Amino acid sequence: MSASAAKVSKKELNSNHDGAEETSEKEQQEAIEHIDEVQNEIDRLNEQASEEILKVEQKYNKLRQPFFQKRSELIAKIPNFWVTTFVNHPQVSALLGEEDEEALHYLTRVEVTEFEDIKSGYRIDFYFDENQYFENKVLSKEFHLNESGDPTSKSTEIKWKAGKDLTSRSGQTQNKAGRKRQHEEPESFFTWFTDHSDSGADELGEVIKDDIWPNPLQYYLVPDMDDEGEGEDDEEDEEGLEDIDEEGEDDGEEDEDDEDGDDGEDDDGEDD
């Protein structure tokens, strides 16, 4: 092969390679455009599904209301139902100080109401009996999405009685003996009503709405760990007493055997 022929062949190879790259890039671009079109269809279906799911949620939210009402009427027959439920819930109990628990003993009813379109927000109402802490019969907190889609919240102003504002108490409190507690109390549960700093990440509101409200009975019935511990201690005490009784019986049998042996020796001595 001549040098000129070799040069021609090399140019043709380079040309073919460039052409293949151009074809490959073109195909890739077309594939990307088609993927985008398909993705738009998927997104459209997702939006349609969300609208359908919302309609179903709205339907069943209305159907659940009579049962929520009936449940509230039954719960009202159980003393301290709601404070027990909150104390037994791991996340809520971490927010409760001793005086918060005392105040929540006057809590008779909790209601969660989702707004009609569900997406725009919800309200939580707390109903209280007459108590020594505040004048309000109902404390509420609402969560909304404003026109721009940003979350906001508003709540009832708590009308504290003189010297009973739990939100102004210091972390360390005095116990009945007048000594400071060894650990700091958590910030009062009731500060939640005045905290609107981050409505979009209100953990307590979400916990009450999504975890406690659907089935509060499961938390009311959580066994008291202290009672369980006492039960186990009682069992251990009973087992210990049984062991002592058995040891006593064994000792008694050994003493009887020893006495029988001594009597035998005495009889032998008399025979002699």
PDB file of C-alpha atoms in Angstrom:
ATOM      1  CA  MET A   1       0.000   0.000   0.000  1.00  0.00           C
ATOM      2  CA  SER A   2       1.305   3.445  -0.943  1.00  0.00           C
ATOM      3  CA  ALA A   3       1.700   6.269   1.594  1.00  0.00           C
ATOM      4  CA  SER A   4      -1.066   8.299  -0.086  1.00  0.00           C
ATOM      5  CA  ALA A   5      -3.514   5.369   0.095  1.00  0.00           C
ATOM      6  CA  ALA A   6      -2.743   4.936   3.803  1.00  0.00           C
ATOM      7  CA  LYS A   7      -3.484   8.609   4.406  1.00  0.00           C
ATOM      8  CA  VAL A   8      -6.849   8.344   2.622  1.00  0.00           C
ATOM      9  CA  SER A   9      -7.887   5.295   4.674  1.00  0.00           C
ATOM     10  CA  LYS A  10      -6.980   7.048   7.929  1.00  0.00           C
ATOM     11  CA  LYS A  11      -9.056  10.114   6.989  1.00  0.00           C
ATOM     12  CA  GLU A  12     -12.052   7.906   6.174  1.00  0.00           C
ATOM     13  CA  LEU A  13     -11.808   6.151   9.556  1.00  0.00           C
ATOM     14  CA  ASN A  14     -11.671   9.466  11.398  1.00  0.00           C
ATOM     15  CA  SER A  15     -14.620  10.754   9.402  1.00  0.00           C
ATOM     16  CA  ASN A  16     -16.687   7.637  10.150  1.00  0.00           C
ATOM     17  CA  HIS A  17     -15.852   7.894  13.882  1.00  0.00           C
ATOM     18  CA  ASP A  18     -16.915  11.552  14.000  1.00  0.00           C
ATOM     19  CA  GLY A  19     -20.127  10.686  12.207  1.00  0.00           C
ATOM     20  CA  ALA A  20     -20.900   7.918  14.713  1.00  0.00           C
ATOM     21  CA  GLU A  21     -20.360  10.323  17.608  1.00  0.00           C
ATOM     22  CA  GLU A  22     -22.686  12.874  16.021  1.00  0.00           C
ATOM     23  CA  THR A  23     -25.341  10.176  15.504  1.00  0.00           C
ATOM     24  CA  SER A  24     -24.927   8.960  19.109  1.00  0.00           C
ATOM     25  CA  GLU A  25     -25.264  12.477  20.555  1.00  0.00           C
ATOM     26  CA  LYS A  26     -28.346  13.085  18.421  1.00  0.00           C
ATOM     27  CA  GLU A  27     -29.963   9.862  19.581  1.00  0.00           C
ATOM     28  CA  GLN A  28     -29.183  10.703  23.208  1.00  0.00           C
ATOM     29  CA  GLN A  29     -30.722  14.154  22.851  1.00  0.00           C
ATOM     30  CA  GLU A  30     -33.856  12.672  21.292  1.00  0.00           C
ATOM     31  CA  ALA A  31     -34.043  10.094  24.126  1.00  0.00           C
ATOM     32  CA  ILE A  32     -33.766  12.860  26.724  1.00  0.00           C
ATOM     33  CA  GLU A  33     -36.595  14.787  25.065  1.00  0.00           C
ATOM     34  CA  HIS A  34     -38.778  11.656  25.008  1.00  0.00           C
ATOM     35  CA  ILE A  35     -37.967  10.922  28.687  1.00  0.00           C
ATOM     36  CA  ASP A  36     -39.017  14.464  29.556  1.00  0.00           C
ATOM     37  CA  GLU A  37     -42.316  13.988  27.719  1.00  0.00           C
ATOM     38  CA  VAL A  38     -42.969  10.690  29.539  1.00  0.00           C
ATOM     39  CA  GLN A  39     -42.032  12.262  32.879  1.00  0.00           C
ATOM     40  CA  ASN A  40     -44.537  15.050  32.258  1.00  0.00           C
ATOM     41  CA  GLU A  41     -47.230  12.407  31.771  1.00  0.00           C
ATOM     42  CA  ILE A  42     -46.189  10.696  35.026  1.00  0.00           C
ATOM     43  CA  ASP A  43     -46.325  14.019  36.880  1.00  0.00           C
ATOM     44  CA  ARG A  44     -49.762  14.726  35.423  1.00  0.00           C
ATOM     45  CA  LEU A  45     -51.018  11.355  36.670  1.00  0.00           C
ATOM     46  CA  ASN A  46     -49.474  11.993  40.090  1.00  0.00           C
ATOM     47  CA  GLU A  47     -51.318  15.299  40.329  1.00  0.00           C
ATOM     48  CA  GLN A  48     -54.530  13.599  39.268  1.00  0.00           C
ATOM     49  CA  ALA A  49     -53.964  10.861  41.877  1.00  0.00           C
ATOM     50  CA  SER A  50     -53.391  13.495  44.581  1.00  0.00           C
ATOM     51  CA  GLU A  51     -56.685  15.156  43.692  1.00  0.00           C
ATOM     52  CA  GLU A  52     -58.508  11.819  43.812  1.00  0.00           C
ATOM     53  CA  ILE A  53     -56.856  10.860  47.117  1.00  0.00           C
ATOM     54  CA  LEU A  54     -57.840  14.239  48.580  1.00  0.00           C
ATOM     55  CA  LYS A  55     -61.479  13.658  47.583  1.00  0.00           C
ATOM     56  CA  VAL A  56     -61.398  10.232  49.270  1.00  0.00           C
ATOM     57  CA  GLU A  57     -59.808  11.721  52.398  1.00  0.00           C
ATOM     58  CA  GLN A  58     -62.460  14.440  52.536  1.00  0.00           C
ATOM     59  CA  LYS A  59     -65.217  11.849  52.138  1.00  0.00           C
ATOM     60  CA  TYR A  60     -63.953   9.576  54.901  1.00  0.00           C
ATOM     61  CA  ASN A  61     -63.069  12.483  57.153  1.00  0.00           C
ATOM     62  CA  LYS A  62     -66.771  13.382  57.190  1.00  0.00           C
ATOM     63  CA  LEU A  63     -67.755   9.747  57.762  1.00  0.00           C
ATOM     64  CA  ARG A  64     -65.422   9.504  60.774  1.00  0.00           C
ATOM     65  CA  GLN A  65     -66.866  12.538  62.586  1.00  0.00           C
ATOM     66  CA  PRO A  66     -69.843  10.766  64.283  1.00  0.00           C
ATOM     67  CA  PHE A  67     -67.485   8.092  65.582  1.00  0.00           C
ATOM     68  CA  PHE A  68     -65.043  10.684  66.916  1.00  0.00           C
ATOM     69  CA  GLN A  69     -67.978  12.331  68.703  1.00  0.00           C
ATOM     70  CA  LYS A  70     -69.136   9.031  70.181  1.00  0.00           C
ATOM     71  CA  ARG A  71     -65.585   8.249  71.294  1.00  0.00           C
ATOM     72  CA  SER A  72     -65.278  11.630  73.029  1.00  0.00           C
ATOM     73  CA  GLU A  73     -68.514  10.986  74.928  1.00  0.00           C
ATOM     74  CA  LEU A  74     -67.181   7.634  76.140  1.00  0.00           C
ATOM     75  CA  ILE A  75     -63.771   9.039  77.044  1.00  0.00           C
ATOM     76  CA  ALA A  76     -65.513  11.648  79.231  1.00  0.00           C
ATOM     77  CA  LYS A  77     -66.586   8.803  81.521  1.00  0.00           C
ATOM     78  CA  ILE A  78     -62.945   7.897  82.303  1.00  0.00           C
ATOM     79  CA  PRO A  79     -61.211  10.180  84.851  1.00  0.00           C
ATOM     80  CA  ASN A  80     -57.790  11.509  83.831  1.00  0.00           C
ATOM     81  CA  PHE A  81     -57.943   9.824  80.428  1.00  0.00           C
ATOM     82  CA  TRP A  82     -56.097  12.534  78.517  1.00  0.00           C
ATOM     83  CA  VAL A  83     -53.374  13.319  81.051  1.00  0.00           C
ATOM     84  CA  THR A  84     -52.661   9.574  81.300  1.00  0.00           C
ATOM     85  CA  THR A  85     -52.523   9.330  77.518  1.00  0.00           C
ATOM     86  CA  PHE A  86     -50.059  12.239  77.261  1.00  0.00           C
ATOM     87  CA  VAL A  87     -47.875  10.971  80.100  1.00  0.00           C
ATOM     88  CA  ASN A  88     -47.709   7.532  78.457  1.00  0.00           C
ATOM     89  CA  HIS A  89     -46.702   8.967  75.078  1.00  0.00           C
ATOM     90  CA  PRO A  90     -42.872   9.053  74.861  1.00  0.00           C
ATOM     91  CA  GLN A  91     -42.605  12.305  72.897  1.00  0.00           C
ATOM     92  CA  VAL A  92     -45.272  14.247  74.760  1.00  0.00           C
ATOM     93  CA  SER A  93     -44.196  13.073  78.218  1.00  0.00           C
ATOM     94  CA  ALA A  94     -40.726  14.530  77.547  1.00  0.00           C
ATOM     95  CA  LEU A  95     -42.377  17.980  77.407  1.00  0.00           C
ATOM     96  CA  LEU A  96     -44.278  17.655  80.677  1.00  0.00           C
ATOM     97  CA  GLY A  97     -43.127  19.019  84.008  1.00  0.00           C
ATOM     98  CA  GLU A  98     -44.777  18.101  87.299  1.00  0.00           C
ATOM     99  CA  GLU A  99     -47.005  21.185  87.353  1.00  0.00           C
ATOM    100  CA  ASP A 100     -47.946  20.625  83.706  1.00  0.00           C
ATOM    101  CA  GLU A 101     -49.234  17.187  84.689  1.00  0.00           C
ATOM    102  CA  GLU A 102     -51.185  18.688  87.582  1.00  0.00           C
ATOM    103  CA  ALA A 103     -52.790  21.231  85.246  1.00  0.00           C
ATOM    104  CA  LEU A 104     -53.587  18.555  82.660  1.00  0.00           C
ATOM    105  CA  HIS A 105     -55.571  16.620  85.262  1.00  0.00           C
ATOM    106  CA  TYR A 106     -58.295  19.197  84.533  1.00  0.00           C
ATOM    107  CA  LEU A 107     -58.243  18.369  80.796  1.00  0.00           C
ATOM    108  CA  THR A 108     -61.551  16.692  79.943  1.00  0.00           C
ATOM    109  CA  ARG A 109     -61.606  16.589  76.149  1.00  0.00           C
ATOM    110  CA  VAL A 110     -59.305  16.958  73.143  1.00  0.00           C
ATOM    111  CA  GLU A 111     -60.617  17.532  69.623  1.00  0.00           C
ATOM    112  CA  VAL A 112     -58.688  17.648  66.330  1.00  0.00           C
ATOM    113  CA  THR A 113     -60.481  19.270  63.395  1.00  0.00           C
ATOM    114  CA  GLU A 114     -59.025  19.202  59.897  1.00  0.00           C
ATOM    115  CA  PHE A 115     -60.256  22.011  57.667  1.00  0.00           C
ATOM    116  CA  GLU A 116     -62.615  20.991  54.898  1.00  0.00           C
ATOM    117  CA  ASP A 117     -60.023  20.873  52.135  1.00  0.00           C
ATOM    118  CA  ILE A 118     -57.608  19.135  54.574  1.00  0.00           C
ATOM    119  CA  LYS A 119     -54.554  20.603  52.852  1.00  0.00           C
ATOM    120  CA  SER A 120     -55.022  24.108  54.285  1.00  0.00           C
ATOM    121  CA  GLY A 121     -54.574  23.128  57.939  1.00  0.00           C
ATOM    122  CA  TYR A 122     -56.158  21.924  61.185  1.00  0.00           C
ATOM    123  CA  ARG A 123     -57.118  22.987  64.709  1.00  0.00           C
ATOM    124  CA  ILE A 124     -56.562  21.293  68.086  1.00  0.00           C
ATOM    125  CA  ASP A 125     -58.939  22.161  70.951  1.00  0.00           C
ATOM    126  CA  PHE A 126     -58.268  21.382  74.627  1.00  0.00           C
ATOM    127  CA  TYR A 127     -61.288  21.559  76.987  1.00  0.00           C
ATOM    128  CA  PHE A 128     -60.664  22.129  80.705  1.00  0.00           C
ATOM    129  CA  ASP A 129     -62.706  22.026  83.883  1.00  0.00           C
ATOM    130  CA  GLU A 130     -62.511  24.932  86.316  1.00  0.00           C
ATOM    131  CA  ASN A 131     -58.976  24.915  87.694  1.00  0.00           C
ATOM    132  CA  GLN A 132     -56.478  26.879  89.781  1.00  0.00           C
ATOM    133  CA  TYR A 133     -54.179  27.729  86.848  1.00  0.00           C
ATOM    134  CA  PHE A 134     -56.111  29.693  84.203  1.00  0.00           C
ATOM    135  CA  GLU A 135     -59.529  31.136  83.411  1.00  0.00           C
ATOM    136  CA  ASN A 136     -59.946  29.606  79.945  1.00  0.00           C
ATOM    137  CA  LYS A 137     -62.399  26.767  79.413  1.00  0.00           C
ATOM    138  CA  VAL A 138     -60.926  26.008  75.988  1.00  0.00           C
ATOM    139  CA  LEU A 139     -57.385  26.406  74.655  1.00  0.00           C
ATOM    140  CA  SER A 140     -56.922  26.101  70.891  1.00  0.00           C
ATOM    141  CA  LYS A 141     -54.113  26.180  68.374  1.00  0.00           C
ATOM    142  CA  GLU A 142     -54.657  26.437  64.620  1.00  0.00           C
ATOM    143  CA  PHE A 143     -52.289  25.710  61.751  1.00  0.00           C
ATOM    144  CA  HIS A 144     -52.851  27.287  58.331  1.00  0.00           C
ATOM    145  CA  LEU A 145     -51.220  27.564  54.940  1.00  0.00           C
ATOM    146  CA  ASN A 146     -51.380  31.177  53.802  1.00  0.00           C
ATOM    147  CA  GLU A 147     -51.943  32.331  50.203  1.00  0.00           C
ATOM    148  CA  SER A 148     -48.256  31.926  49.386  1.00  0.00           C
ATOM    149  CA  GLY A 149     -48.257  28.380  50.774  1.00  0.00           C
ATOM    150  CA  ASP A 150     -46.231  29.209  53.883  1.00  0.00           C
ATOM    151  CA  PRO A 151     -47.381  27.620  57.181  1.00  0.00           C
ATOM    152  CA  THR A 152     -48.618  29.897  59.957  1.00  0.00           C
ATOM    153  CA  SER A 153     -50.234  29.293  63.342  1.00  0.00           C
ATOM    154  CA  LYS A 154     -52.303  31.131  65.923  1.00  0.00           C
ATOM    155  CA  SER A 155     -53.591  30.159  69.350  1.00  0.00           C
ATOM    156  CA  THR A 156     -55.717  31.149  72.317  1.00  0.00           C
ATOM    157  CA  GLU A 157     -54.159  33.585  74.762  1.00  0.00           C
ATOM    158  CA  ILE A 158     -53.959  31.820  78.109  1.00  0.00           C
ATOM    159  CA  LYS A 159     -55.491  33.907  80.922  1.00  0.00           C
ATOM    160  CA  TRP A 160     -53.317  32.786  83.821  1.00  0.00           C
ATOM    161  CA  LYS A 161     -54.504  33.254  87.367  1.00  0.00           C
ATOM    162  CA  ALA A 162     -52.281  35.282  89.718  1.00  0.00           C
ATOM    163  CA  GLY A 163     -48.971  33.540  90.349  1.00  0.00           C
ATOM    164  CA  LYS A 164     -49.944  30.479  88.285  1.00  0.00           C
ATOM    165  CA  ASP A 165     -48.273  31.198  84.931  1.00  0.00           C
ATOM    166  CA  LEU A 166     -46.459  27.914  84.238  1.00  0.00           C
ATOM    167  CA  THR A 167     -44.651  29.361  81.218  1.00  0.00           C
ATOM    168  CA  SER A 168     -42.746  31.838  83.400  1.00  0.00           C
ATOM    169  CA  ARG A 169     -41.451  29.277  85.904  1.00  0.00           C
ATOM    170  CA  SER A 170     -37.699  28.644  85.998  1.00  0.00           C
ATOM    171  CA  GLY A 171     -36.228  25.280  85.031  1.00  0.00           C
ATOM    172  CA  GLN A 172     -35.508  24.386  88.638  1.00  0.00           C
ATOM    173  CA  THR A 173     -38.486  24.160  90.955  1.00  0.00           C
ATOM    174  CA  GLN A 174     -38.850  23.672  94.652  1.00  0.00           C
ATOM    175  CA  ASN A 175     -40.274  20.393  95.865  1.00  0.00           C
ATOM    176  CA  LYS A 176     -42.451  20.083  98.954  1.00  0.00           C
ATOM    177  CA  ALA A 177     -39.428  19.690 101.209  1.00  0.00           C
ATOM    178  CA  GLY A 178     -38.054  23.014  99.938  1.00  0.00           C
ATOM    179  CA  ARG A 179     -35.033  21.463  98.219  1.00  0.00           C
ATOM    180  CA  LYS A 180     -34.169  22.093  94.592  1.00  0.00           C
ATOM    181  CA  ARG A 181     -34.784  19.184  92.294  1.00  0.00           C
ATOM    182  CA  GLN A 182     -31.681  17.466  91.052  1.00  0.00           C
ATOM    183  CA  HIS A 183     -32.690  17.724  87.376  1.00  0.00           C
ATOM    184  CA  GLU A 184     -34.089  20.598  85.351  1.00  0.00           C
ATOM    185  CA  GLU A 185     -37.737  20.611  84.413  1.00  0.00           C
ATOM    186  CA  PRO A 186     -38.508  20.723  80.680  1.00  0.00           C
ATOM    187  CA  GLU A 187     -39.942  23.939  79.291  1.00  0.00           C
ATOM    188  CA  SER A 188     -43.633  24.035  80.142  1.00  0.00           C
ATOM    189  CA  PHE A 189     -46.031  22.194  77.863  1.00  0.00           C
ATOM    190  CA  PHE A 190     -48.130  25.359  77.754  1.00  0.00           C
ATOM    191  CA  THR A 191     -45.397  27.387  76.019  1.00  0.00           C
ATOM    192  CA  TRP A 192     -46.468  25.462  72.893  1.00  0.00           C
ATOM    193  CA  PHE A 193     -49.523  27.721  72.707  1.00  0.00           C
ATOM    194  CA  THR A 194     -47.353  30.825  72.403  1.00  0.00           C
ATOM    195  CA  ASP A 195     -44.647  29.371  70.145  1.00  0.00           C
ATOM    196  CA  HIS A 196     -45.289  30.271  66.499  1.00  0.00           C
ATOM    197  CA  SER A 197     -41.640  30.398  65.432  1.00  0.00           C
ATOM    198  CA  ASP A 198     -41.720  27.376  63.100  1.00  0.00           C
ATOM    199  CA  SER A 199     -45.285  26.395  62.293  1.00  0.00           C
ATOM    200  CA  GLY A 200     -44.175  24.151  59.455  1.00  0.00           C
ATOM    201  CA  ALA A 201     -42.229  21.919  61.831  1.00  0.00           C
ATOM    202  CA  ASP A 202     -44.527  21.834  64.853  1.00  0.00           C
ATOM    203  CA  GLU A 203     -43.734  18.360  66.168  1.00  0.00           C
ATOM    204  CA  LEU A 204     -46.206  18.410  69.056  1.00  0.00           C
ATOM    205  CA  GLY A 205     -49.081  19.431  66.810  1.00  0.00           C
ATOM    206  CA  GLU A 206     -48.213  16.715  64.290  1.00  0.00           C
ATOM    207  CA  VAL A 207     -47.863  14.084  67.034  1.00  0.00           C
ATOM    208  CA  ILE A 208     -51.275  14.923  68.504  1.00  0.00           C
ATOM    209  CA  LYS A 209     -52.972  15.049  65.081  1.00  0.00           C
ATOM    210  CA  ASP A 210     -51.349  12.060  63.382  1.00  0.00           C
ATOM    211  CA  ASP A 211     -50.401   9.735  66.233  1.00  0.00           C
ATOM    212  CA  ILE A 212     -52.497  10.317  69.337  1.00  0.00           C
ATOM    213  CA  TRP A 213     -55.826  11.510  67.912  1.00  0.00           C
ATOM    214  CA  PRO A 214     -56.435   8.539  65.555  1.00  0.00           C
ATOM    215  CA  ASN A 215     -56.208   6.101  68.507  1.00  0.00           C
ATOM    216  CA  PRO A 216     -55.592   7.608  71.960  1.00  0.00           C
ATOM    217  CA  LEU A 217     -56.697   4.410  73.702  1.00  0.00           C
ATOM    218  CA  GLN A 218     -53.475   2.623  72.741  1.00  0.00           C
ATOM    219  CA  TYR A 219     -51.481   5.128  74.813  1.00  0.00           C
ATOM    220  CA  TYR A 220     -53.953   5.248  77.692  1.00  0.00           C
ATOM    221  CA  LEU A 221     -53.591   1.472  78.040  1.00  0.00           C
ATOM    222  CA  VAL A 222     -49.787   1.432  77.990  1.00  0.00           C
ATOM    223  CA  PRO A 223     -48.842  -0.515  81.160  1.00  0.00           C
ATOM    224  CA  ASP A 224     -47.296   1.478  83.971  1.00  0.00           C
ATOM    225  CA  MET A 225     -43.643   0.459  84.125  1.00  0.00           C
ATOM    226  CA  ASP A 226     -43.530   1.192  87.862  1.00  0.00           C
ATOM    227  CA  ASP A 227     -46.442  -1.172  88.463  1.00  0.00           C
ATOM    228  CA  GLU A 228     -44.734  -3.823  86.364  1.00  0.00           C
ATOM    229  CA  GLY A 229     -41.552  -3.375  88.363  1.00  0.00           C
ATOM    230  CA  GLU A 230     -43.472  -3.690  91.615  1.00  0.00           C
ATOM    231  CA  GLY A 231     -45.099  -6.871  90.329  1.00  0.00           C
ATOM    232  CA  GLU A 232     -41.740  -8.344  89.466  1.00  0.00           C
ATOM    233  CA  ASP A 233     -40.378  -7.370  92.891  1.00  0.00           C
ATOM    234  CA  ASP A 234     -43.354  -9.035  94.569  1.00  0.00           C
ATOM    235  CA  GLU A 235     -42.741 -12.208  92.567  1.00  0.00           C
ATOM    236  CA  GLU A 236     -39.079 -12.167  93.515  1.00  0.00           C
ATOM    237  CA  ASP A 237     -40.014 -11.634  97.192  1.00  0.00           C
ATOM    238  CA  GLU A 238     -42.433 -14.544  97.047  1.00  0.00           C
ATOM    239  CA  GLU A 239     -39.807 -16.748  95.429  1.00  0.00           C
ATOM    240  CA  GLY A 240     -37.341 -15.697  98.130  1.00  0.00           C
ATOM    241  CA  LEU A 241     -39.812 -16.592 100.861  1.00  0.00           C
ATOM    242  CA  GLU A 242     -40.435 -19.968  99.234  1.00  0.00           C
ATOM    243  CA  ASP A 243     -36.682 -20.629  99.145  1.00  0.00           C
ATOM    244  CA  ILE A 244     -36.409 -19.696 102.819  1.00  0.00           C
ATOM    245  CA  ASP A 245     -39.311 -22.019 103.686  1.00  0.00           C
ATOM    246  CA  GLU A 246     -37.718 -24.857 101.748  1.00  0.00           C
ATOM    247  CA  GLU A 247     -34.390 -24.273 103.467  1.00  0.00           C
ATOM    248  CA  GLY A 248     -36.180 -24.247 106.816  1.00  0.00           C
ATOM    249  CA  GLU A 249     -37.862 -27.545 106.025  1.00  0.00           C
ATOM    250  CA  ASP A 250     -34.553 -29.074 105.006  1.00  0.00           C
ATOM    251  CA  ASP A 251     -32.927 -27.869 108.220  1.00  0.00           C
ATOM    252  CA  GLY A 252     -35.820 -29.304 110.207  1.00  0.00           C
ATOM    253  CA  GLU A 253     -35.428 -32.686 108.538  1.00  0.00           C
ATOM    254  CA  GLU A 254     -31.689 -32.660 109.241  1.00  0.00           C
ATOM    255  CA  ASP A 255     -32.347 -31.801 112.917  1.00  0.00           C
ATOM    256  CA  GLU A 256     -34.802 -34.698 113.193  1.00  0.00           C
ATOM    257  CA  ASP A 257     -32.254 -37.082 111.692  1.00  0.00           C
ATOM    258  CA  ASP A 258     -29.659 -35.871 114.195  1.00  0.00           C
ATOM    259  CA  GLU A 259     -32.073 -36.391 117.089  1.00  0.00           C
ATOM    260  CA  ASP A 260     -32.883 -39.899 115.880  1.00  0.00           C
ATOM    261  CA  GLY A 261     -29.154 -40.675 115.746  1.00  0.00           C
ATOM    262  CA  ASP A 262     -28.628 -39.389 119.277  1.00  0.00           C
ATOM    263  CA  ASP A 263     -31.515 -41.502 120.586  1.00  0.00           C
ATOM    264  CA  GLY A 264     -30.002 -44.578 118.991  1.00  0.00           C
ATOM    265  CA  GLU A 265     -26.679 -43.952 120.695  1.00  0.00           C
ATOM    266  CA  ASP A 266     -28.423 -43.500 124.098  1.00  0.00           C
ATOM    267  CA  ASP A 267     -30.252 -46.803 123.688  1.00  0.00           C
ATOM    268  CA  ASP A 268     -26.983 -48.609 122.956  1.00  0.00           C
ATOM    269  CA  GLY A 269     -25.439 -47.108 126.080  1.00  0.00           C
ATOM    270  CA  GLU A 270     -28.291 -48.302 128.277  1.00  0.00           C
ATOM    271  CA  ASP A 271     -28.008 -51.842 126.906  1.00  0.00           C
ATOM    272  CA  ASP A 272     -24.418 -51.902 127.906  1.00  0.00           C
TER     273      ASP A 272
END
